[in-house]
């Protein structure tokens, strides 16, 4: 499939920004920041589960891009490379601030088969909000690398090959394994049995939509 | 993508948009950071972007595999960006640093990596020492017959950036545990560094680990080799001494401020068995005969010791790491949870490689290739000697006792 005019225009703009930055024009960096910050920040947020930390991760990644732009091949798209840097950094940060939470392992069913399709009715919307809360809580219980695999595959829409390609990325086999393990664990965590247990044993309120740093039930470990 | 996948995508998007609404603007903070880095009066061009000071782990003496990889990585990789995405460098990076997932590359690995067992096998120590406003906590320790590992967290007074989102205290003096590879050379030449001792008086070398300057705290992990072994099955008392050193940061000046500490911890941890199995199996591939001499069945840091004659003298011939997920930690010195490793070159020229899978029953070890890096200079663009790769695989299979 050919890229749309909008995509091509964006690509040209991005390439121009990289070239400007390579010539020492920091305005090029501003263009790149404006183009990629939101998507990168959201991906980082899903992995580190803390808005401020996610901002730090993305900001640091842009600063590194600035430092290393001299060796960046401007014929290649900046976005995928940058997104990988952000994901990798987010994994590091998440791993450092989290201690592994032992999760019961077991066979799960089909991926997220427990996610029913809600309609647009008020009840449906409420259920969708509850579903969001459950997925958010379930993601918390995945190890950061598996959480990142889910984010890359389902939020960023990357294929396994795209997730594996590039510098410092694990081989495809590892990606497949991570996705497999992540889906299985997520599926188990979202199963009706886990849901019942979750309601009964939840330690802290998961006030999805609240105003704190981790409004959706994330925890801040200092 | 399946319907369920699309639903998950929608849910994730909802979570992301709720946590990060439209209208975010990181540019002011980033502009501040890059302005702090720029050298006044100097027109910064792409090629003259001031290099970032390397993390502590990148200053390790290159005697271990980690050290070699870091030394090479610091030249070849750090800052390479997409330059390294294609061609032999990318191959080197992918296989030399990330490494394949051990046996069964490209297939689903069975079970969890042994280091996920760490959370169950480590001992929570949770000792905190304070000096000059710095709080250093020995979180946990792990010991078996062959390795000791510790995890440290440090806070204040300026030991970590504030988590304020778009801001960072770039002028702050930041300290970190002084981790150095002391496996070779004259240890006396090294600055004061993290050391562990016990009543036996044996010399524990630092063979793995790293420091991480996180947004909220500074953390470090260290793995020490136990040269003479420790008797398993009982508690063993150690003394850990942790000097700090100033960590140069982007946009921050080296202050020369005296380091707080050193900090000393005395703790006792149970010692787990880590038997060594002599294998002595030779496999030839790509014209190179490789021997799996022995396997150290450490519950958390299983080691495969492989030996081979270097195919030529123009290159350093490195085996890729067997365990995944380490390269990404080195770039910024992060010691990622569960990323412990003890890869190193032994004095007899063999390599001790941390395995990605546990030693259990019928066990397989695969070294997929050997990477030949030009000996000097280390920048491949400055030498006529090009990197080489000899593809294996060298696969060893053996039955682990018990």
Coordinates of C-alpha atoms in Angstrom, one line a residue:
Chain A
X1 CA 0.0 0.0 0.0
X2 CA 1.3 3.4 -0.9
X3 CA 1.7 6.0 1.8
X4 CA -0.9 8.7 1.7
X5 CA 0.0 12.3 0.7
X6 CA -0.3 13.3 4.3
X7 CA 2.1 10.5 5.3
X8 CA 4.5 11.5 2.6
X9 CA 4.3 15.1 3.6
X10 CA 5.0 14.2 7.2
X11 CA 7.9 12.1 6.1
X12 CA 9.4 15.0 4.1
X13 CA 8.9 17.3 7.1
X14 CA 10.6 14.9 9.4
X15 CA 13.5 14.4 7.1
X16 CA 13.9 18.2 6.7
X17 CA 13.9 18.5 10.5
X18 CA 16.6 16.0 10.9
X19 CA 18.7 17.7 8.3
X20 CA 18.2 21.1 10.0
X21 CA 19.2 19.6 13.3
X22 CA 22.3 18.0 11.8
X23 CA 23.3 21.5 10.6
X24 CA 23.0 22.7 14.2
X25 CA 19.6 24.3 13.9
X26 CA 17.8 23.4 17.1
X27 CA 14.5 24.4 15.4
X28 CA 14.7 21.0 13.7
X29 CA 14.5 19.3 17.1
X30 CA 11.5 21.3 17.9
X31 CA 9.8 20.0 14.8
X32 CA 10.6 16.5 15.8
X33 CA 9.4 17.0 19.3
X34 CA 6.1 18.4 18.1
X35 CA 5.7 15.5 15.7
X36 CA 6.4 12.7 18.0
X37 CA 6.0 13.8 21.6
X38 CA 2.4 12.8 22.1
X39 CA 2.6 9.3 20.8
X40 CA 5.9 8.7 22.5
X41 CA 4.7 10.1 25.8
X42 CA 1.5 7.9 25.7
X43 CA 3.5 4.8 24.9
X44 CA 5.9 5.6 27.7
X45 CA 3.1 6.3 30.1
X46 CA 1.5 2.9 29.4
X47 CA 4.8 1.3 30.3
X48 CA 6.0 3.3 33.2
X49 CA 2.5 4.1 34.4
X50 CA 3.4 7.5 35.8
X51 CA 2.9 10.7 33.8
X52 CA 5.9 12.5 35.2
X53 CA 8.2 9.6 34.7
X54 CA 7.0 9.1 31.2
X55 CA 7.7 12.8 30.5
X56 CA 11.2 12.4 31.8
X57 CA 11.8 9.3 29.7
X58 CA 10.6 11.1 26.5
X59 CA 12.4 14.3 27.3
X60 CA 15.7 12.4 27.9
X61 CA 15.2 10.5 24.7
X62 CA 14.8 13.7 22.7
X63 CA 18.0 15.1 24.4
X64 CA 19.8 12.0 23.4
X65 CA 18.5 12.2 19.9
X66 CA 19.9 15.7 19.8
X67 CA 23.2 14.6 21.0
X68 CA 23.5 11.8 18.5
X69 CA 21.8 13.3 15.5
X70 CA 25.2 13.7 13.8
X71 CA 25.4 10.0 13.2
X72 CA 21.7 9.5 12.4
X73 CA 21.0 8.4 8.8
X74 CA 18.4 10.9 7.7
X75 CA 17.3 8.6 4.9
X76 CA 15.7 6.5 7.5
X77 CA 12.5 7.5 9.3
X78 CA 13.1 9.1 12.6
X79 CA 9.8 8.1 14.3
X80 CA 10.3 4.3 14.5
X81 CA 13.8 4.7 15.7
X82 CA 12.8 7.2 18.3
X83 CA 9.8 5.2 19.5
X84 CA 12.1 2.2 20.1
X85 CA 14.4 4.3 22.1
X86 CA 11.5 5.5 24.2
X87 CA 10.1 2.1 24.7
X88 CA 13.5 0.7 25.7
X89 CA 14.1 3.5 28.1
X90 CA 10.6 3.2 29.6
X91 CA 11.3 -0.5 30.2
X92 CA 14.4 0.4 32.1
X93 CA 12.7 3.0 34.2
X94 CA 9.7 0.7 34.9
X95 CA 12.0 -2.1 35.8
X96 CA 14.0 -0.1 38.2
X97 CA 11.0 1.3 40.1
X98 CA 9.0 -1.9 40.2
X99 CA 9.7 -5.0 42.0
X100 CA 8.5 -8.1 40.4
X101 CA 5.1 -9.0 41.6
X102 CA 4.7 -12.7 41.7
X103 CA 1.8 -13.6 39.5
X104 CA 0.2 -17.0 39.4
X105 CA 1.1 -18.7 36.2
X106 CA -1.3 -20.8 34.3
X107 CA -2.8 -21.4 31.0
X108 CA -5.0 -18.6 29.7
X109 CA -7.7 -18.8 27.1
X110 CA -7.8 -16.9 23.9
X111 CA -6.4 -13.5 24.0
X112 CA -8.7 -11.2 25.9
X113 CA -11.6 -13.4 25.2
X114 CA -13.1 -11.9 28.4
X115 CA -13.3 -8.5 26.8
X116 CA -16.9 -8.3 25.7
X117 CA -18.0 -5.8 23.0
X118 CA -19.9 -3.0 24.7
X119 CA -22.3 -0.9 22.9
X120 CA -22.6 2.8 23.0
X121 CA -25.3 2.8 25.7
X122 CA -24.7 4.4 29.1
X123 CA -24.3 0.9 30.5
X124 CA -21.9 0.1 27.7
X125 CA -19.8 3.2 28.4
X126 CA -19.7 2.4 32.1
X127 CA -18.6 -1.1 31.3
X128 CA -16.0 0.2 29.0
X129 CA -14.6 2.4 31.7
X130 CA -14.5 -0.6 34.0
X131 CA -12.9 -2.6 31.3
X132 CA -10.2 0.1 31.0
X133 CA -9.6 0.0 34.7
X134 CA -9.2 -3.8 34.6
X135 CA -6.8 -3.8 31.7
X136 CA -4.8 -1.0 33.3
X137 CA -4.6 -3.0 36.5
X138 CA -3.8 -6.2 34.7
X139 CA -1.0 -4.4 32.8
X140 CA 0.5 -3.4 36.1
X141 CA 1.0 -7.0 36.9
X142 CA 3.0 -7.8 33.8
X143 CA 6.8 -7.5 33.9
X144 CA 7.8 -4.3 32.1
X145 CA 9.2 -6.1 29.0
X146 CA 5.9 -7.9 28.5
X147 CA 3.9 -4.8 29.2
X148 CA 6.1 -3.0 26.6
X149 CA 5.4 -5.8 24.1
X150 CA 1.7 -5.4 24.5
X151 CA 2.0 -1.6 24.1
X152 CA 4.2 -1.9 21.0
X153 CA 1.9 -4.5 19.4
X154 CA -1.5 -3.1 20.3
X155 CA -1.0 0.5 21.1
X156 CA 1.7 1.4 18.6
X157 CA 0.5 -1.2 16.1
X158 CA 3.9 -2.6 15.4
X159 CA 4.4 -6.0 13.8
X160 CA 6.6 -8.5 15.5
X161 CA 9.2 -7.9 12.8
X162 CA 9.1 -4.1 13.4
X163 CA 9.4 -4.7 17.1
X164 CA 12.5 -6.9 16.6
X165 CA 14.2 -4.8 14.0
X166 CA 16.9 -2.2 14.7
X167 CA 19.6 -1.5 17.2
X168 CA 19.4 -3.1 20.6
X169 CA 16.2 -4.8 19.9
X170 CA 15.8 -8.4 20.8
X171 CA 15.5 -11.0 18.0
X172 CA 12.1 -11.9 16.6
X173 CA 12.1 -15.2 18.6
X174 CA 12.3 -13.2 21.8
X175 CA 9.6 -10.9 20.7
X176 CA 7.4 -13.8 19.9
X177 CA 8.0 -15.3 23.2
X178 CA 7.3 -12.1 25.1
X179 CA 4.1 -11.5 23.2
X180 CA 3.1 -15.0 23.8
X181 CA 3.8 -14.8 27.5
X182 CA 2.2 -11.4 27.8
X183 CA -1.0 -12.4 26.1
X184 CA -1.2 -15.5 28.1
X185 CA -0.7 -13.7 31.4
X186 CA -3.0 -10.8 30.4
X187 CA -5.6 -13.3 29.4
X188 CA -5.4 -15.0 32.7
X189 CA -5.5 -11.7 34.6
X190 CA -8.6 -10.7 32.8
X191 CA -10.4 -13.9 33.2
X192 CA -13.7 -13.9 35.1
X193 CA -12.0 -15.8 38.0
X194 CA -9.2 -13.2 38.2
X195 CA -11.8 -10.5 38.1
X196 CA -13.7 -11.9 41.0
X197 CA -10.4 -12.3 43.0
X198 CA -9.4 -8.8 42.0
X199 CA -12.5 -7.3 43.4
X200 CA -12.1 -9.3 46.6
X201 CA -8.4 -8.7 47.2
X202 CA -7.6 -5.4 45.7
X203 CA -5.3 -3.6 48.1
X204 CA -5.8 -0.1 47.1
X205 CA -8.4 1.9 45.3
X206 CA -7.9 2.1 41.6
X207 CA -9.7 5.3 41.0
X208 CA -9.5 5.3 37.3
X209 CA -9.7 8.9 36.1
X210 CA -8.5 10.5 39.3
X211 CA -6.1 13.4 39.5
X212 CA -3.0 11.9 40.8
X213 CA 0.1 10.8 38.9
X214 CA -1.1 7.3 38.6
X215 CA -4.8 7.8 38.4
X216 CA -5.6 4.4 37.0
X217 CA -4.4 2.4 39.8
X218 CA -0.7 2.6 39.2
X219 CA 1.6 2.8 42.1
X220 CA 4.5 5.1 42.8
X221 CA 7.3 3.4 44.3
X222 CA 9.8 5.9 45.6
Chain B
X1 CA -5.4 -7.7 13.8
X2 CA -8.2 -9.8 15.4
X3 CA -11.3 -8.3 16.8
X4 CA -10.1 -8.9 20.3
X5 CA -6.8 -7.2 19.4
X6 CA -8.6 -4.2 18.1
X7 CA -10.6 -4.0 21.3
X8 CA -7.4 -4.1 23.3
X9 CA -6.0 -1.4 21.0
X10 CA -9.0 0.7 21.8
X11 CA -8.8 0.2 25.5
X12 CA -5.1 1.0 25.5
X13 CA -5.7 4.1 23.5
X14 CA -8.3 5.1 26.0
X15 CA -6.0 4.6 28.9
X16 CA -3.2 6.5 27.2
X17 CA -5.4 9.4 26.2
X18 CA -6.8 9.6 29.7
X19 CA -3.4 9.7 31.2
X20 CA -1.8 12.0 28.6
X21 CA -4.5 14.2 27.1
X22 CA -3.9 16.1 23.9
X23 CA -2.0 19.4 24.2
X24 CA 1.1 18.1 25.9
X25 CA 4.2 20.2 25.2
X26 CA 7.6 18.9 26.2
X27 CA 9.5 21.4 24.1
X28 CA 10.2 24.1 26.7
X29 CA 11.8 21.5 29.0
X30 CA 13.8 20.0 26.1
X31 CA 14.9 23.3 24.9
X32 CA 16.2 24.1 28.3
X33 CA 18.1 20.9 28.4
X34 CA 19.7 21.2 25.1
X35 CA 20.6 24.9 25.7
X36 CA 22.3 23.8 28.9
X37 CA 24.4 21.3 26.9
X38 CA 25.4 23.7 24.1
X39 CA 28.8 25.3 24.5
X40 CA 28.5 29.1 24.5
X41 CA 30.0 30.7 21.5
X42 CA 30.4 27.6 19.6
X43 CA 28.2 26.9 16.6
X44 CA 27.0 23.4 17.2
X45 CA 26.7 21.3 14.1
X46 CA 25.4 17.8 13.8
X47 CA 28.8 16.3 13.9
X48 CA 29.9 18.5 16.7
X49 CA 27.2 17.8 19.1
X50 CA 28.9 17.5 22.4
X51 CA 29.3 13.9 23.4
X52 CA 27.5 12.8 26.5
X53 CA 29.7 11.7 29.3
X54 CA 29.6 8.0 29.5
X55 CA 28.0 6.1 32.4
X56 CA 30.1 4.5 35.0
X57 CA 29.7 1.1 33.6
X58 CA 31.2 2.2 30.3
X59 CA 34.4 3.0 32.0
X60 CA 35.0 -0.5 33.1
X61 CA 38.4 -2.0 32.3
X62 CA 37.7 -4.2 29.3
X63 CA 38.6 -7.6 30.5
X64 CA 35.2 -9.1 30.9
X65 CA 32.8 -9.7 28.1
X66 CA 30.8 -6.9 29.5
X67 CA 33.8 -4.7 29.5
X68 CA 34.8 -5.5 26.0
X69 CA 31.3 -5.0 24.8
X70 CA 31.1 -1.7 26.6
X71 CA 34.4 -0.6 25.2
X72 CA 33.4 -1.5 21.7
X73 CA 29.8 -0.3 22.2
X74 CA 31.0 3.0 23.4
X75 CA 32.7 3.6 20.1
X76 CA 30.4 1.7 17.8
X77 CA 27.0 2.0 19.3
X78 CA 26.4 4.8 21.6
X79 CA 25.1 7.6 19.5
X80 CA 25.0 5.5 16.4
X81 CA 21.3 5.7 16.2
X82 CA 19.9 4.5 13.0
X83 CA 23.4 4.5 11.5
X84 CA 23.8 1.1 13.0
X85 CA 20.4 -0.2 11.9
X86 CA 21.7 -1.7 8.8
X87 CA 24.8 -3.6 7.8
X88 CA 27.4 -5.5 9.9
X89 CA 27.3 -3.1 12.8
X90 CA 23.6 -3.8 13.3
X91 CA 24.4 -7.5 13.1
X92 CA 27.1 -7.0 15.7
X93 CA 24.8 -5.0 17.9
X94 CA 21.9 -7.3 17.7
X95 CA 23.9 -10.5 18.2
X96 CA 26.8 -9.1 20.1
X97 CA 24.9 -7.2 22.7
X98 CA 21.3 -8.2 22.7
X99 CA 22.2 -11.8 22.1
X100 CA 19.9 -14.5 21.1
X101 CA 17.6 -15.9 23.6
X102 CA 19.8 -18.8 24.3
X103 CA 18.8 -22.3 23.1
X104 CA 16.0 -22.5 20.7
X105 CA 16.5 -19.1 19.2
X106 CA 13.5 -18.1 17.2
X107 CA 11.2 -20.4 19.1
X108 CA 9.2 -19.9 22.3
X109 CA 11.5 -20.6 25.1
X110 CA 10.1 -22.9 27.7
X111 CA 9.7 -21.6 31.2
X112 CA 11.0 -18.3 32.7
X113 CA 14.6 -17.3 32.6
X114 CA 16.5 -18.4 35.7
X115 CA 16.9 -14.8 36.9
X116 CA 13.2 -14.4 37.3
X117 CA 13.9 -16.8 40.2
X118 CA 15.9 -14.1 41.8
X119 CA 12.9 -12.5 43.4
X120 CA 12.3 -15.7 45.3
X121 CA 15.9 -16.5 46.1
X122 CA 17.3 -13.2 47.1
X123 CA 17.3 -12.1 50.8
X124 CA 15.7 -8.8 51.6
X125 CA 18.3 -7.0 53.7
X126 CA 16.8 -3.5 53.8
X127 CA 19.6 -1.9 55.7
X128 CA 19.9 1.9 55.3
X129 CA 23.0 4.0 56.1
X130 CA 23.0 7.8 56.0
X131 CA 25.9 10.2 55.6
X132 CA 25.9 13.8 54.6
X133 CA 22.3 13.7 53.6
X134 CA 22.6 10.6 51.4
X135 CA 20.6 7.6 52.3
X136 CA 22.0 4.4 50.9
X137 CA 19.9 1.3 51.2
X138 CA 21.1 -2.3 50.7
X139 CA 17.8 -3.7 49.4
X140 CA 18.7 -7.3 48.9
X141 CA 21.5 -9.7 48.5
X142 CA 21.9 -13.0 46.9
X143 CA 24.6 -15.6 47.4
X144 CA 25.5 -19.0 46.0
X145 CA 28.7 -21.0 45.9
X146 CA 30.0 -19.0 43.0
X147 CA 28.4 -15.6 43.0
X148 CA 27.2 -12.9 45.4
X149 CA 24.9 -10.1 44.1
X150 CA 23.6 -7.0 45.8
X151 CA 21.2 -4.3 45.0
X152 CA 21.5 -0.7 46.3
X153 CA 19.2 2.3 46.2
X154 CA 20.4 5.8 46.9
X155 CA 18.5 8.9 47.7
X156 CA 19.4 12.5 48.2
X157 CA 20.6 15.1 48.7
X158 CA 20.8 15.4 45.0
X159 CA 21.2 11.8 44.1
X160 CA 18.4 11.7 41.7
X161 CA 16.4 14.0 39.5
X162 CA 13.1 15.3 40.8
X163 CA 10.2 13.7 39.1
X164 CA 8.7 16.9 38.0
X165 CA 8.0 15.9 34.5
X166 CA 9.5 18.5 32.3
X167 CA 12.1 19.8 34.6
X168 CA 15.3 18.4 36.0
X169 CA 17.9 19.9 38.4
X170 CA 20.7 19.9 35.9
X171 CA 23.1 21.7 38.2
X172 CA 22.8 19.2 41.0
X173 CA 25.8 17.2 42.1
X174 CA 24.9 13.6 41.6
X175 CA 26.7 10.7 43.3
X176 CA 26.5 7.1 42.5
X177 CA 28.1 3.9 43.9
X178 CA 31.6 3.6 42.6
X179 CA 31.5 0.4 40.6
X180 CA 34.6 -0.7 38.8
X181 CA 35.7 -3.9 37.1
X182 CA 38.6 -5.1 39.2
X183 CA 39.2 -8.4 37.6
X184 CA 42.4 -7.4 35.9
X185 CA 45.3 -5.1 36.3
X186 CA 46.5 -3.5 39.5
X187 CA 43.5 -3.0 41.7
X188 CA 45.4 -0.4 43.7
X189 CA 45.3 1.9 40.6
X190 CA 41.5 2.0 40.7
X191 CA 39.7 4.7 42.7
X192 CA 37.9 3.5 45.9
X193 CA 35.2 1.2 44.6
X194 CA 32.5 -1.1 45.8
X195 CA 34.0 -4.2 47.4
X196 CA 32.7 -7.1 49.3
X197 CA 34.6 -9.2 51.8
X198 CA 34.1 -12.1 54.2
X199 CA 36.0 -13.8 57.0
X200 CA 37.8 -16.1 54.5
X201 CA 39.7 -13.1 53.1
X202 CA 39.3 -14.2 49.5
X203 CA 39.3 -11.6 46.8
X204 CA 35.9 -11.1 45.4
X205 CA 36.0 -9.5 41.9
X206 CA 33.2 -7.4 40.5
X207 CA 32.1 -9.2 37.4
X208 CA 28.8 -7.6 36.6
X209 CA 26.3 -5.0 37.4
X210 CA 25.9 -1.3 36.8
X211 CA 24.5 1.9 38.1
X212 CA 21.3 3.6 37.1
X213 CA 20.5 7.3 37.5
X214 CA 16.8 7.1 37.7
X215 CA 14.4 9.9 37.9
X216 CA 13.7 9.3 41.6
X217 CA 16.7 7.5 42.9
X218 CA 20.0 6.2 42.0
X219 CA 20.3 2.4 42.0
X220 CA 23.1 -0.1 41.5
X221 CA 23.5 -3.7 41.2
X222 CA 26.8 -5.6 41.6
X223 CA 27.7 -9.2 41.0
X224 CA 30.8 -10.5 42.6
X225 CA 32.7 -13.7 41.7
X226 CA 33.5 -16.1 44.5
X227 CA 36.9 -17.4 43.5
X228 CA 37.3 -20.0 46.1
X229 CA 33.7 -20.9 46.6
X230 CA 31.5 -20.7 49.7
X231 CA 30.1 -23.6 51.5
X232 CA 26.4 -23.8 50.7
X233 CA 23.6 -24.5 53.0
X234 CA 24.2 -22.0 55.7
X235 CA 24.2 -18.3 56.3
X236 CA 27.3 -16.5 55.4
X237 CA 28.3 -13.1 56.7
X238 CA 29.6 -10.4 54.3
X239 CA 30.8 -6.9 54.6
X240 CA 30.0 -4.6 51.7
X241 CA 31.7 -1.3 51.5
X242 CA 30.3 1.3 49.1
X243 CA 32.2 4.4 48.3
X244 CA 30.4 6.9 46.1
X245 CA 31.7 8.9 43.2
X246 CA 30.4 11.9 41.4
X247 CA 28.3 11.0 38.4
X248 CA 28.8 13.4 35.5
X249 CA 25.4 14.4 34.1
X250 CA 24.3 16.1 31.0
X251 CA 24.3 19.8 31.6
X252 CA 26.0 19.4 35.0
X253 CA 29.5 20.4 35.9
X254 CA 31.8 18.1 37.8
X255 CA 31.9 19.8 41.2
X256 CA 34.8 18.0 42.8
X257 CA 32.6 18.0 45.9
X258 CA 33.7 15.4 48.5
X259 CA 31.8 12.2 48.2
X260 CA 29.6 11.2 51.1
X261 CA 30.5 8.0 52.7
X262 CA 31.8 5.4 52.3
X263 CA 29.0 3.3 53.5
X264 CA 29.5 -0.1 55.1
X265 CA 26.9 -2.9 55.4
X266 CA 27.3 -6.1 57.3
X267 CA 24.8 -8.7 56.5
X268 CA 24.2 -12.4 56.4
X269 CA 22.6 -14.4 53.6
X270 CA 22.0 -18.1 53.0
X271 CA 24.3 -19.6 50.4
X272 CA 22.7 -21.7 47.7
X273 CA 24.4 -24.6 46.0
X274 CA 25.9 -23.9 42.6
X275 CA 27.6 -27.1 41.5
X276 CA 30.0 -27.2 38.6
X277 CA 29.5 -29.9 35.9
X278 CA 32.5 -30.7 33.8
X279 CA 31.2 -31.2 30.2
X280 CA 34.3 -31.2 28.0
X281 CA 32.2 -31.4 24.8
X282 CA 33.8 -30.1 21.5
X283 CA 31.8 -28.9 18.5
X284 CA 33.3 -27.7 15.2
X285 CA 31.5 -25.2 13.1
X286 CA 32.7 -22.5 10.7
X287 CA 36.2 -23.9 10.9
X288 CA 36.4 -23.2 14.6
X289 CA 36.5 -25.9 17.3
X290 CA 34.7 -24.8 20.4
X291 CA 34.6 -26.6 23.7
X292 CA 32.0 -26.4 26.4
X293 CA 34.4 -27.0 29.2
X294 CA 32.0 -26.8 32.1
X295 CA 28.7 -25.4 33.3
X296 CA 28.2 -23.7 36.7
X297 CA 24.7 -24.5 37.9
X298 CA 24.0 -21.2 39.7
X299 CA 20.3 -20.8 40.3
X300 CA 20.4 -17.2 39.2
X301 CA 23.5 -16.8 37.2
X302 CA 24.1 -20.2 35.4
X303 CA 27.4 -20.0 33.5
X304 CA 28.6 -21.8 30.4
X305 CA 32.4 -21.8 30.1
X306 CA 33.4 -22.1 26.4
X307 CA 36.9 -22.1 25.0
X308 CA 38.2 -21.8 21.5
X309 CA 41.4 -20.8 19.7
X310 CA 41.0 -17.3 18.2
X311 CA 40.7 -17.7 14.4
X312 CA 43.2 -14.8 13.8
X313 CA 45.2 -12.3 15.7
X314 CA 43.7 -9.2 14.0
X315 CA 40.4 -9.4 15.8
X316 CA 39.1 -9.9 19.3
X317 CA 36.9 -12.8 18.9
X318 CA 33.9 -12.5 21.2
X319 CA 31.0 -14.9 21.7
X320 CA 27.6 -13.2 21.8
X321 CA 25.9 -13.1 25.1
X322 CA 23.5 -16.0 25.7
X323 CA 21.2 -14.0 27.8
X324 CA 18.9 -11.4 26.3
X325 CA 18.1 -7.9 27.5
X326 CA 21.4 -6.6 28.6
X327 CA 22.6 -4.3 25.9
X328 CA 19.8 -1.8 26.5
X329 CA 20.9 -1.4 30.1
X330 CA 24.4 -0.5 29.3
X331 CA 23.8 2.6 27.3
X332 CA 22.8 4.6 30.2
X333 CA 24.2 2.4 32.9
X334 CA 20.9 1.1 34.1
X335 CA 21.0 -2.0 36.2
X336 CA 17.7 -3.4 35.2
X337 CA 15.9 -5.6 37.6
X338 CA 16.5 -9.2 36.5
X339 CA 19.3 -8.3 34.2
X340 CA 22.1 -9.6 36.4
X341 CA 25.0 -11.1 34.5
X342 CA 28.5 -12.3 35.1
X343 CA 29.9 -12.6 31.6
X344 CA 33.7 -12.4 31.5
X345 CA 36.8 -13.6 29.9
X346 CA 38.7 -16.0 32.2
X347 CA 42.4 -15.9 32.7
X348 CA 42.9 -18.9 30.5
X349 CA 41.3 -17.1 27.6
X350 CA 38.0 -19.0 27.9
X351 CA 34.7 -17.2 28.3
X352 CA 32.2 -17.6 31.1
X353 CA 28.8 -16.7 29.7
X354 CA 25.6 -16.2 31.6
X355 CA 23.0 -18.5 30.2
X356 CA 19.5 -17.5 29.4
X357 CA 18.0 -20.8 30.6
X358 CA 18.4 -22.8 33.8
X359 CA 20.6 -25.8 33.9
X360 CA 18.1 -28.6 34.3
X361 CA 17.9 -32.1 33.0
X362 CA 18.7 -32.3 29.3
X363 CA 20.3 -28.9 28.8
X364 CA 21.4 -27.2 25.6
X365 CA 23.8 -24.3 25.1
X366 CA 24.1 -22.7 21.7
X367 CA 26.7 -20.1 20.7
X368 CA 25.3 -18.9 17.4
X369 CA 28.3 -17.0 16.1
X370 CA 31.6 -15.4 16.9
X371 CA 32.1 -11.7 16.4
X372 CA 35.6 -10.6 15.4
X373 CA 36.2 -6.9 16.3
X374 CA 39.3 -5.2 14.9
X375 CA 41.8 -5.0 17.7
X376 CA 43.1 -1.4 17.0
X377 CA 41.8 1.2 16.6
X378 CA 38.4 0.4 17.9
X379 CA 36.6 2.6 15.5
X380 CA 36.0 0.4 12.4
X381 CA 35.9 3.5 10.2
X382 CA 39.5 4.2 11.1
X383 CA 41.0 0.8 10.3
X384 CA 41.5 -1.4 7.3
X385 CA 40.6 -4.4 9.4
X386 CA 36.9 -4.9 9.2
X387 CA 34.7 -6.7 11.7
X388 CA 34.2 -10.3 10.9
X389 CA 31.6 -12.8 11.8
X390 CA 32.0 -16.6 11.9
X391 CA 28.6 -18.2 12.0
X392 CA 28.1 -21.4 14.0
X393 CA 26.1 -22.5 15.6
X394 CA 28.0 -24.4 18.2
X395 CA 25.4 -26.4 20.0
X396 CA 26.2 -28.4 23.1
X397 CA 23.8 -30.8 24.7
X398 CA 24.3 -32.5 28.0
X399 CA 22.5 -34.1 30.8
X400 CA 22.7 -32.2 34.0
X401 CA 22.9 -34.4 37.0
X402 CA 20.1 -34.6 39.5

